[in-house]
């Protein structure tokens, strides 16, 4: 198999992201309503499926040797392998899309040996594009190198803006860990909390990661993401100088004080 041409793949993914954006922006209200997957907070629309079909058809035609792994066609019988693989979330932030909340995106990643290598994330409502190739830097709208200038140096959790997501599991151990941790992070220091400056819950894992890459959010903590939620953002964040670590304390190698500080406030262990 020929060595993947990462620059060509990057440009192809950007073209597809714009095409997907046109489908998303021209979507008509779905009179039959969204379909639910796991429960009423885990939704899928005809547009998630239409965008994924358009993307997978184009990629399989242009790159027949590479695997395709998409949210709407995923099956546990075909797990992610080490092969060069496109990892795609056609609409990340489906609930936002359904509500016309302008914070959904198409998230297009390419991984080799499970290492995120090319990432393209596009929010068609705001026409914001994030993209990166491993080793070549990360960019917003192709010409602004990430991270952008920060207004204020980050000194720890007490001046951090933290992205969190409620997710679709609303009971069980992960729900308990999440809600207790949110409380701890937000509580005053006198009450043993971190008193983070504030939380943002914007409804798209990929855009949350890109917000950290951009420097407008400092930390994003999540339990329950899939590979298509994070692959593209992962490259973008790493190339912007950011770091992805385990949601649970001590799971991955880490050299940053902020991560240690954050792990110290997690109430229990997330199960994946
Ligand atoms: C979801 C969103 C959400 C995150 C979930 C994802 P979807 O993706 O990114 O913010 O909390 O973990 O599954 O369902 O909108 O593609």
PDB file of C-alpha atoms and ligand atoms in Angstrom:
ATOM      1  CA  UNK A   1       0.000   0.000   0.000  1.00  0.00           C
ATOM      2  CA  UNK A   2       1.353   3.460  -0.926  1.00  0.00           C
ATOM      3  CA  UNK A   3       2.333   5.814   1.901  1.00  0.00           C
ATOM      4  CA  UNK A   4      -0.624   8.105   2.587  1.00  0.00           C
ATOM      5  CA  UNK A   5      -0.241  11.585   1.103  1.00  0.00           C
ATOM      6  CA  UNK A   6      -1.262  13.544   4.200  1.00  0.00           C
ATOM      7  CA  UNK A   7      -1.442  16.947   2.513  1.00  0.00           C
ATOM      8  CA  UNK A   8      -3.707  15.600  -0.203  1.00  0.00           C
ATOM      9  CA  UNK A   9      -5.888  13.846   2.390  1.00  0.00           C
ATOM     10  CA  UNK A  10      -6.098  17.087   4.395  1.00  0.00           C
ATOM     11  CA  UNK A  11      -7.263  19.059   1.339  1.00  0.00           C
ATOM     12  CA  UNK A  12      -9.728  16.332   0.353  1.00  0.00           C
ATOM     13  CA  UNK A  13     -11.205  16.330   3.857  1.00  0.00           C
ATOM     14  CA  UNK A  14     -11.588  20.111   3.751  1.00  0.00           C
ATOM     15  CA  UNK A  15     -13.462  19.902   0.424  1.00  0.00           C
ATOM     16  CA  UNK A  16     -15.744  17.246   1.904  1.00  0.00           C
ATOM     17  CA  UNK A  17     -16.286  19.296   5.058  1.00  0.00           C
ATOM     18  CA  UNK A  18     -17.536  22.210   2.950  1.00  0.00           C
ATOM     19  CA  UNK A  19     -19.842  19.879   0.970  1.00  0.00           C
ATOM     20  CA  UNK A  20     -21.151  18.447   4.242  1.00  0.00           C
ATOM     21  CA  UNK A  21     -21.648  22.007   5.490  1.00  0.00           C
ATOM     22  CA  UNK A  22     -23.886  22.764   2.504  1.00  0.00           C
ATOM     23  CA  UNK A  23     -26.056  19.730   3.302  1.00  0.00           C
ATOM     24  CA  UNK A  24     -26.264  20.768   6.964  1.00  0.00           C
ATOM     25  CA  UNK A  25     -27.012  24.425   6.221  1.00  0.00           C
ATOM     26  CA  UNK A  26     -29.712  23.524   3.668  1.00  0.00           C
ATOM     27  CA  UNK A  27     -31.412  20.943   5.903  1.00  0.00           C
ATOM     28  CA  UNK A  28     -35.181  21.260   6.071  1.00  0.00           C
ATOM     29  CA  UNK A  29     -37.091  20.766   9.318  1.00  0.00           C
ATOM     30  CA  UNK A  30     -37.510  17.035   9.815  1.00  0.00           C
ATOM     31  CA  UNK A  31     -41.284  16.573  10.150  1.00  0.00           C
ATOM     32  CA  UNK A  32     -40.944  12.985  11.326  1.00  0.00           C
ATOM     33  CA  UNK A  33     -38.564  14.103  14.106  1.00  0.00           C
ATOM     34  CA  UNK A  34     -35.172  12.638  14.977  1.00  0.00           C
ATOM     35  CA  UNK A  35     -34.631   8.958  15.685  1.00  0.00           C
ATOM     36  CA  UNK A  36     -33.333   7.965  19.071  1.00  0.00           C
ATOM     37  CA  UNK A  37     -30.438   5.562  19.496  1.00  0.00           C
ATOM     38  CA  UNK A  38     -29.790   4.726  23.141  1.00  0.00           C
ATOM     39  CA  UNK A  39     -32.360   7.132  24.638  1.00  0.00           C
ATOM     40  CA  UNK A  40     -34.040  10.523  24.121  1.00  0.00           C
ATOM     41  CA  UNK A  41     -30.727  12.351  24.563  1.00  0.00           C
ATOM     42  CA  UNK A  42     -28.879  10.222  21.984  1.00  0.00           C
ATOM     43  CA  UNK A  43     -30.352  11.235  18.653  1.00  0.00           C
ATOM     44  CA  UNK A  44     -29.811  10.755  14.939  1.00  0.00           C
ATOM     45  CA  UNK A  45     -31.412  12.544  11.980  1.00  0.00           C
ATOM     46  CA  UNK A  46     -31.707  11.761   8.290  1.00  0.00           C
ATOM     47  CA  UNK A  47     -29.005  14.424   7.782  1.00  0.00           C
ATOM     48  CA  UNK A  48     -26.440  12.610   9.974  1.00  0.00           C
ATOM     49  CA  UNK A  49     -26.955   9.615   7.692  1.00  0.00           C
ATOM     50  CA  UNK A  50     -26.995  11.617   4.432  1.00  0.00           C
ATOM     51  CA  UNK A  51     -23.759  13.432   5.310  1.00  0.00           C
ATOM     52  CA  UNK A  52     -22.034  10.198   6.313  1.00  0.00           C
ATOM     53  CA  UNK A  53     -23.130   8.499   3.075  1.00  0.00           C
ATOM     54  CA  UNK A  54     -21.810  11.398   0.981  1.00  0.00           C
ATOM     55  CA  UNK A  55     -18.476  11.374   2.820  1.00  0.00           C
ATOM     56  CA  UNK A  56     -17.972   7.613   2.874  1.00  0.00           C
ATOM     57  CA  UNK A  57     -18.898   7.260  -0.814  1.00  0.00           C
ATOM     58  CA  UNK A  58     -16.404   9.962  -1.818  1.00  0.00           C
ATOM     59  CA  UNK A  59     -13.612   8.628   0.388  1.00  0.00           C
ATOM     60  CA  UNK A  60     -14.072   4.999  -0.633  1.00  0.00           C
ATOM     61  CA  UNK A  61     -13.959   6.053  -4.295  1.00  0.00           C
ATOM     62  CA  UNK A  62     -10.814   8.173  -3.928  1.00  0.00           C
ATOM     63  CA  UNK A  63      -9.020   6.033  -1.312  1.00  0.00           C
ATOM     64  CA  UNK A  64     -10.208   2.433  -1.759  1.00  0.00           C
ATOM     65  CA  UNK A  65      -7.243   1.098   0.245  1.00  0.00           C
ATOM     66  CA  UNK A  66      -8.098   2.953   3.448  1.00  0.00           C
ATOM     67  CA  UNK A  67     -10.685   1.891   5.981  1.00  0.00           C
ATOM     68  CA  UNK A  68     -13.712   3.954   6.923  1.00  0.00           C
ATOM     69  CA  UNK A  69     -15.112   4.207  10.446  1.00  0.00           C
ATOM     70  CA  UNK A  70     -18.188   6.423  10.828  1.00  0.00           C
ATOM     71  CA  UNK A  71     -20.575   7.071  13.698  1.00  0.00           C
ATOM     72  CA  UNK A  72     -23.753   6.192  11.827  1.00  0.00           C
ATOM     73  CA  UNK A  73     -22.476   2.980  10.228  1.00  0.00           C
ATOM     74  CA  UNK A  74     -20.382   1.734  13.136  1.00  0.00           C
ATOM     75  CA  UNK A  75     -20.901  -1.827  14.262  1.00  0.00           C
ATOM     76  CA  UNK A  76     -19.156  -3.484  17.222  1.00  0.00           C
ATOM     77  CA  UNK A  77     -18.257  -6.290  14.840  1.00  0.00           C
ATOM     78  CA  UNK A  78     -15.929  -3.953  12.899  1.00  0.00           C
ATOM     79  CA  UNK A  79     -13.783  -2.239  15.540  1.00  0.00           C
ATOM     80  CA  UNK A  80     -11.066   0.274  14.763  1.00  0.00           C
ATOM     81  CA  UNK A  81      -7.863  -1.379  13.537  1.00  0.00           C
ATOM     82  CA  UNK A  82      -4.279  -0.213  12.941  1.00  0.00           C
ATOM     83  CA  UNK A  83      -4.927   0.255   9.206  1.00  0.00           C
ATOM     84  CA  UNK A  84      -5.001   3.797   7.798  1.00  0.00           C
ATOM     85  CA  UNK A  85      -8.582   4.781   8.612  1.00  0.00           C
ATOM     86  CA  UNK A  86     -10.899   7.709   8.061  1.00  0.00           C
ATOM     87  CA  UNK A  87     -12.753   8.339  11.331  1.00  0.00           C
ATOM     88  CA  UNK A  88     -15.855  10.428  10.777  1.00  0.00           C
ATOM     89  CA  UNK A  89     -18.634  12.054  12.736  1.00  0.00           C
ATOM     90  CA  UNK A  90     -20.989  13.487  10.095  1.00  0.00           C
ATOM     91  CA  UNK A  91     -22.701  15.828  12.579  1.00  0.00           C
ATOM     92  CA  UNK A  92     -21.068  16.201  15.966  1.00  0.00           C
ATOM     93  CA  UNK A  93     -23.538  18.105  18.082  1.00  0.00           C
ATOM     94  CA  UNK A  94     -26.668  16.458  16.687  1.00  0.00           C
ATOM     95  CA  UNK A  95     -28.812  17.896  19.489  1.00  0.00           C
ATOM     96  CA  UNK A  96     -27.584  21.403  18.622  1.00  0.00           C
ATOM     97  CA  UNK A  97     -28.343  20.731  14.959  1.00  0.00           C
ATOM     98  CA  UNK A  98     -31.892  19.633  15.841  1.00  0.00           C
ATOM     99  CA  UNK A  99     -32.414  22.750  17.974  1.00  0.00           C
ATOM    100  CA  UNK A 100     -30.776  25.118  15.460  1.00  0.00           C
ATOM    101  CA  UNK A 101     -28.222  26.009  18.130  1.00  0.00           C
ATOM    102  CA  UNK A 102     -25.329  27.118  15.900  1.00  0.00           C
ATOM    103  CA  UNK A 103     -22.671  24.854  17.358  1.00  0.00           C
ATOM    104  CA  UNK A 104     -22.490  21.614  15.404  1.00  0.00           C
ATOM    105  CA  UNK A 105     -19.786  20.445  13.042  1.00  0.00           C
ATOM    106  CA  UNK A 106     -18.559  17.785  10.707  1.00  0.00           C
ATOM    107  CA  UNK A 107     -15.524  16.053  12.198  1.00  0.00           C
ATOM    108  CA  UNK A 108     -13.189  14.286   9.762  1.00  0.00           C
ATOM    109  CA  UNK A 109     -10.138  12.474  11.053  1.00  0.00           C
ATOM    110  CA  UNK A 110      -7.531  10.183   9.539  1.00  0.00           C
ATOM    111  CA  UNK A 111      -5.554   7.822  11.771  1.00  0.00           C
ATOM    112  CA  UNK A 112      -2.610   5.547  11.062  1.00  0.00           C
ATOM    113  CA  UNK A 113      -1.970   2.762  13.575  1.00  0.00           C
ATOM    114  CA  UNK A 114      -4.708   4.390  15.649  1.00  0.00           C
ATOM    115  CA  UNK A 115      -2.668   7.618  15.859  1.00  0.00           C
ATOM    116  CA  UNK A 116      -4.719  10.652  14.820  1.00  0.00           C
ATOM    117  CA  UNK A 117      -2.748  12.112  11.902  1.00  0.00           C
ATOM    118  CA  UNK A 118      -5.018  14.498   9.963  1.00  0.00           C
ATOM    119  CA  UNK A 119      -7.952  16.404  11.406  1.00  0.00           C
ATOM    120  CA  UNK A 120     -10.603  18.679   9.903  1.00  0.00           C
ATOM    121  CA  UNK A 121     -13.485  20.114  11.934  1.00  0.00           C
ATOM    122  CA  UNK A 122     -15.960  22.488  10.299  1.00  0.00           C
ATOM    123  CA  UNK A 123     -18.864  24.372  11.857  1.00  0.00           C
ATOM    124  CA  UNK A 124     -21.048  25.392   8.906  1.00  0.00           C
ATOM    125  CA  UNK A 125     -23.209  27.782  10.961  1.00  0.00           C
ATOM    126  CA  UNK A 126     -20.290  30.033  11.806  1.00  0.00           C
ATOM    127  CA  UNK A 127     -18.205  28.959   8.795  1.00  0.00           C
ATOM    128  CA  UNK A 128     -15.305  28.135  11.097  1.00  0.00           C
ATOM    129  CA  UNK A 129     -12.757  25.568   9.970  1.00  0.00           C
ATOM    130  CA  UNK A 130     -10.099  23.960  12.151  1.00  0.00           C
ATOM    131  CA  UNK A 131      -7.491  21.734  10.541  1.00  0.00           C
ATOM    132  CA  UNK A 132      -4.156  20.090  11.208  1.00  0.00           C
ATOM    133  CA  UNK A 133      -1.694  17.546   9.908  1.00  0.00           C
ATOM    134  CA  UNK A 134       0.565  15.792  12.408  1.00  0.00           C
ATOM    135  CA  UNK A 135       3.872  17.667  12.511  1.00  0.00           C
ATOM    136  CA  UNK A 136       2.633  20.660  10.488  1.00  0.00           C
ATOM    137  CA  UNK A 137       0.764  22.837  12.992  1.00  0.00           C
ATOM    138  CA  UNK A 138      -2.916  23.562  13.523  1.00  0.00           C
ATOM    139  CA  UNK A 139      -4.917  26.315  11.896  1.00  0.00           C
ATOM    140  CA  UNK A 140      -8.232  28.150  12.115  1.00  0.00           C
ATOM    141  CA  UNK A 141      -9.713  29.030   8.726  1.00  0.00           C
ATOM    142  CA  UNK A 142      -6.472  27.792   7.129  1.00  0.00           C
ATOM    143  CA  UNK A 143      -4.415  30.898   7.880  1.00  0.00           C
ATOM    144  CA  UNK A 144      -4.583  31.598  11.619  1.00  0.00           C
ATOM    145  CA  UNK A 145      -2.086  29.451  13.483  1.00  0.00           C
ATOM    146  CA  UNK A 146      -3.384  27.933  16.726  1.00  0.00           C
ATOM    147  CA  UNK A 147      -3.410  28.671  19.553  1.00  0.00           C
ATOM    148  CA  UNK A 148      -4.540  32.236  19.107  1.00  0.00           C
ATOM    149  CA  UNK A 149      -3.256  34.847  21.547  1.00  0.00           C
ATOM    150  CA  UNK A 150      -4.554  34.339  25.088  1.00  0.00           C
ATOM    151  CA  UNK A 151      -5.980  37.265  26.989  1.00  0.00           C
ATOM    152  CA  UNK A 152      -4.502  36.133  30.292  1.00  0.00           C
ATOM    153  CA  UNK A 153      -2.000  33.449  31.341  1.00  0.00           C
ATOM    154  CA  UNK A 154      -3.561  30.314  32.816  1.00  0.00           C
ATOM    155  CA  UNK A 155      -2.327  29.903  36.362  1.00  0.00           C
ATOM    156  CA  UNK A 156      -4.417  26.891  37.406  1.00  0.00           C
ATOM    157  CA  UNK A 157      -8.014  25.762  37.660  1.00  0.00           C
ATOM    158  CA  UNK A 158      -9.039  28.881  39.548  1.00  0.00           C
ATOM    159  CA  UNK A 159      -8.752  31.006  36.411  1.00  0.00           C
ATOM    160  CA  UNK A 160      -9.756  28.257  33.980  1.00  0.00           C
ATOM    161  CA  UNK A 161     -12.798  28.125  31.736  1.00  0.00           C
ATOM    162  CA  UNK A 162     -13.781  24.458  31.691  1.00  0.00           C
ATOM    163  CA  UNK A 163     -15.890  22.690  29.056  1.00  0.00           C
ATOM    164  CA  UNK A 164     -18.037  19.805  30.270  1.00  0.00           C
ATOM    165  CA  UNK A 165     -20.839  17.786  28.705  1.00  0.00           C
ATOM    166  CA  UNK A 166     -23.803  16.098  30.372  1.00  0.00           C
ATOM    167  CA  UNK A 167     -23.811  13.277  27.808  1.00  0.00           C
ATOM    168  CA  UNK A 168     -26.686  10.893  27.187  1.00  0.00           C
ATOM    169  CA  UNK A 169     -26.202   8.507  30.154  1.00  0.00           C
ATOM    170  CA  UNK A 170     -28.289  10.087  32.918  1.00  0.00           C
ATOM    171  CA  UNK A 171     -27.980   7.380  35.530  1.00  0.00           C
ATOM    172  CA  UNK A 172     -25.384   4.864  36.607  1.00  0.00           C
ATOM    173  CA  UNK A 173     -21.790   5.187  37.817  1.00  0.00           C
ATOM    174  CA  UNK A 174     -20.512   7.606  35.141  1.00  0.00           C
ATOM    175  CA  UNK A 175     -23.423   9.983  35.752  1.00  0.00           C
ATOM    176  CA  UNK A 176     -22.580  10.008  39.460  1.00  0.00           C
ATOM    177  CA  UNK A 177     -18.854  10.613  38.833  1.00  0.00           C
ATOM    178  CA  UNK A 178     -19.633  13.416  36.383  1.00  0.00           C
ATOM    179  CA  UNK A 179     -22.190  15.304  38.450  1.00  0.00           C
ATOM    180  CA  UNK A 180     -20.147  15.038  41.665  1.00  0.00           C
ATOM    181  CA  UNK A 181     -17.050  16.203  39.831  1.00  0.00           C
ATOM    182  CA  UNK A 182     -18.894  19.155  38.309  1.00  0.00           C
ATOM    183  CA  UNK A 183     -20.007  20.149  41.805  1.00  0.00           C
ATOM    184  CA  UNK A 184     -16.481  19.825  43.202  1.00  0.00           C
ATOM    185  CA  UNK A 185     -14.889  21.802  40.376  1.00  0.00           C
ATOM    186  CA  UNK A 186     -17.422  24.588  40.717  1.00  0.00           C
ATOM    187  CA  UNK A 187     -17.549  24.802  44.539  1.00  0.00           C
ATOM    188  CA  UNK A 188     -15.757  27.495  46.510  1.00  0.00           C
ATOM    189  CA  UNK A 189     -12.306  26.739  47.890  1.00  0.00           C
ATOM    190  CA  UNK A 190     -13.651  27.072  51.451  1.00  0.00           C
ATOM    191  CA  UNK A 191     -15.903  24.114  50.617  1.00  0.00           C
ATOM    192  CA  UNK A 192     -13.041  22.058  49.189  1.00  0.00           C
ATOM    193  CA  UNK A 193     -13.751  22.882  45.549  1.00  0.00           C
ATOM    194  CA  UNK A 194     -11.575  24.200  42.721  1.00  0.00           C
ATOM    195  CA  UNK A 195     -13.854  27.173  42.065  1.00  0.00           C
ATOM    196  CA  UNK A 196     -13.101  27.143  38.341  1.00  0.00           C
ATOM    197  CA  UNK A 197     -13.968  30.438  36.765  1.00  0.00           C
ATOM    198  CA  UNK A 198     -16.919  28.954  34.872  1.00  0.00           C
ATOM    199  CA  UNK A 199     -18.209  26.026  32.828  1.00  0.00           C
ATOM    200  CA  UNK A 200     -19.263  25.861  29.196  1.00  0.00           C
ATOM    201  CA  UNK A 201     -21.385  23.026  27.846  1.00  0.00           C
ATOM    202  CA  UNK A 202     -21.643  23.633  24.130  1.00  0.00           C
ATOM    203  CA  UNK A 203     -22.781  20.219  22.914  1.00  0.00           C
ATOM    204  CA  UNK A 204     -20.033  19.130  20.527  1.00  0.00           C
ATOM    205  CA  UNK A 205     -16.981  17.195  21.678  1.00  0.00           C
ATOM    206  CA  UNK A 206     -15.024  18.055  18.517  1.00  0.00           C
ATOM    207  CA  UNK A 207     -15.721  21.777  18.859  1.00  0.00           C
ATOM    208  CA  UNK A 208     -14.910  21.666  22.572  1.00  0.00           C
ATOM    209  CA  UNK A 209     -11.489  20.199  21.747  1.00  0.00           C
ATOM    210  CA  UNK A 210     -10.959  22.819  19.026  1.00  0.00           C
ATOM    211  CA  UNK A 211     -11.894  25.547  21.532  1.00  0.00           C
ATOM    212  CA  UNK A 212      -9.063  24.353  23.764  1.00  0.00           C
ATOM    213  CA  UNK A 213      -6.741  24.281  20.724  1.00  0.00           C
ATOM    214  CA  UNK A 214      -7.807  27.821  19.925  1.00  0.00           C
ATOM    215  CA  UNK A 215      -7.174  28.920  23.508  1.00  0.00           C
ATOM    216  CA  UNK A 216     -10.710  30.193  24.230  1.00  0.00           C
ATOM    217  CA  UNK A 217     -11.401  27.301  26.637  1.00  0.00           C
ATOM    218  CA  UNK A 218      -8.696  25.933  28.947  1.00  0.00           C
ATOM    219  CA  UNK A 219      -9.802  22.386  29.752  1.00  0.00           C
ATOM    220  CA  UNK A 220     -12.389  19.944  28.416  1.00  0.00           C
ATOM    221  CA  UNK A 221     -13.277  16.946  30.549  1.00  0.00           C
ATOM    222  CA  UNK A 222     -15.474  14.156  29.184  1.00  0.00           C
ATOM    223  CA  UNK A 223     -16.415  10.562  29.814  1.00  0.00           C
ATOM    224  CA  UNK A 224     -18.257   8.685  27.093  1.00  0.00           C
ATOM    225  CA  UNK A 225     -16.742   9.942  23.833  1.00  0.00           C
ATOM    226  CA  UNK A 226     -16.203   7.736  20.816  1.00  0.00           C
ATOM    227  CA  UNK A 227     -13.295   7.803  18.390  1.00  0.00           C
ATOM    228  CA  UNK A 228     -15.273   9.818  15.807  1.00  0.00           C
ATOM    229  CA  UNK A 229     -15.931  12.506  18.447  1.00  0.00           C
ATOM    230  CA  UNK A 230     -12.229  13.024  19.132  1.00  0.00           C
ATOM    231  CA  UNK A 231      -9.976  11.837  16.268  1.00  0.00           C
ATOM    232  CA  UNK A 232      -9.935  15.050  14.217  1.00  0.00           C
ATOM    233  CA  UNK A 233      -9.845  17.350  17.234  1.00  0.00           C
ATOM    234  CA  UNK A 234      -7.022  15.318  18.751  1.00  0.00           C
ATOM    235  CA  UNK A 235      -4.570  16.186  15.938  1.00  0.00           C
ATOM    236  CA  UNK A 236      -5.692  19.817  16.000  1.00  0.00           C
ATOM    237  CA  UNK A 237      -5.196  20.070  19.761  1.00  0.00           C
ATOM    238  CA  UNK A 238      -1.810  18.326  19.754  1.00  0.00           C
ATOM    239  CA  UNK A 239      -0.573  20.498  16.926  1.00  0.00           C
ATOM    240  CA  UNK A 240      -1.680  23.602  18.828  1.00  0.00           C
ATOM    241  CA  UNK A 241       0.475  22.461  21.755  1.00  0.00           C
ATOM    242  CA  UNK A 242      -2.377  20.987  23.804  1.00  0.00           C
ATOM    243  CA  UNK A 243      -2.589  17.619  25.451  1.00  0.00           C
ATOM    244  CA  UNK A 244      -5.136  14.803  25.641  1.00  0.00           C
ATOM    245  CA  UNK A 245      -4.966  12.580  28.709  1.00  0.00           C
ATOM    246  CA  UNK A 246      -7.123   9.962  30.378  1.00  0.00           C
ATOM    247  CA  UNK A 247     -10.335  11.214  31.986  1.00  0.00           C
ATOM    248  CA  UNK A 248      -9.350   9.231  35.084  1.00  0.00           C
ATOM    249  CA  UNK A 249      -6.475  10.193  37.347  1.00  0.00           C
ATOM    250  CA  UNK A 250      -3.127   8.639  36.502  1.00  0.00           C
ATOM    251  CA  UNK A 251      -4.294   6.714  33.450  1.00  0.00           C
ATOM    252  CA  UNK A 252      -1.819   8.245  31.009  1.00  0.00           C
ATOM    253  CA  UNK A 253       1.619   9.775  31.165  1.00  0.00           C
ATOM    254  CA  UNK A 254       1.363  13.403  32.055  1.00  0.00           C
ATOM    255  CA  UNK A 255       3.773  16.193  32.771  1.00  0.00           C
ATOM    256  CA  UNK A 256       1.440  19.110  33.335  1.00  0.00           C
ATOM    257  CA  UNK A 257       0.530  20.525  36.715  1.00  0.00           C
ATOM    258  CA  UNK A 258      -2.924  21.544  35.521  1.00  0.00           C
ATOM    259  CA  UNK A 259      -3.777  17.926  34.672  1.00  0.00           C
ATOM    260  CA  UNK A 260      -2.648  16.767  38.130  1.00  0.00           C
ATOM    261  CA  UNK A 261      -4.688  19.543  39.725  1.00  0.00           C
ATOM    262  CA  UNK A 262      -7.762  18.567  37.675  1.00  0.00           C
ATOM    263  CA  UNK A 263      -7.381  14.845  38.422  1.00  0.00           C
ATOM    264  CA  UNK A 264      -7.350  15.726  42.116  1.00  0.00           C
ATOM    265  CA  UNK A 265     -10.966  16.914  41.880  1.00  0.00           C
ATOM    266  CA  UNK A 266     -12.429  13.907  40.029  1.00  0.00           C
ATOM    267  CA  UNK A 267     -14.926  12.121  42.265  1.00  0.00           C
ATOM    268  CA  UNK A 268     -14.521   8.404  41.505  1.00  0.00           C
ATOM    269  CA  UNK A 269     -13.541   6.708  38.256  1.00  0.00           C
ATOM    270  CA  UNK A 270     -15.219   6.865  34.886  1.00  0.00           C
ATOM    271  CA  UNK A 271     -15.785   3.514  33.195  1.00  0.00           C
ATOM    272  CA  UNK A 272     -15.312   3.330  29.430  1.00  0.00           C
TER     273      UNK A 272
HETATM  274  C1  LIG B   1     -21.935  13.869  21.069  1.00  0.00           C
HETATM  275  C2  LIG B   1     -21.489  15.280  21.349  1.00  0.00           C
HETATM  276  C3  LIG B   1     -21.558  15.573  22.830  1.00  0.00           C
HETATM  277  C4  LIG B   1     -20.686  14.621  23.638  1.00  0.00           C
HETATM  278  C5  LIG B   1     -21.069  13.184  23.330  1.00  0.00           C
HETATM  279  C6  LIG B   1     -21.031  12.931  21.824  1.00  0.00           C
HETATM  280  P1  LIG B   1     -23.082  13.502  18.644  1.00  0.00           P
HETATM  281  O1  LIG B   1     -21.821  13.561  19.683  1.00  0.00           O
HETATM  282  O2  LIG B   1     -20.176  15.487  20.902  1.00  0.00           O
HETATM  283  O3  LIG B   1     -21.097  16.865  23.102  1.00  0.00           O
HETATM  284  O4  LIG B   1     -20.891  14.870  25.004  1.00  0.00           O
HETATM  285  O5  LIG B   1     -20.140  12.334  23.994  1.00  0.00           O
HETATM  286  O6  LIG B   1     -21.398  11.611  21.550  1.00  0.00           O
HETATM  287  O7  LIG B   1     -24.003  12.450  19.157  1.00  0.00           O
HETATM  288  O8  LIG B   1     -23.712  14.841  18.622  1.00  0.00           O
HETATM  289  O9  LIG B   1     -22.444  13.122  17.354  1.00  0.00           O
END
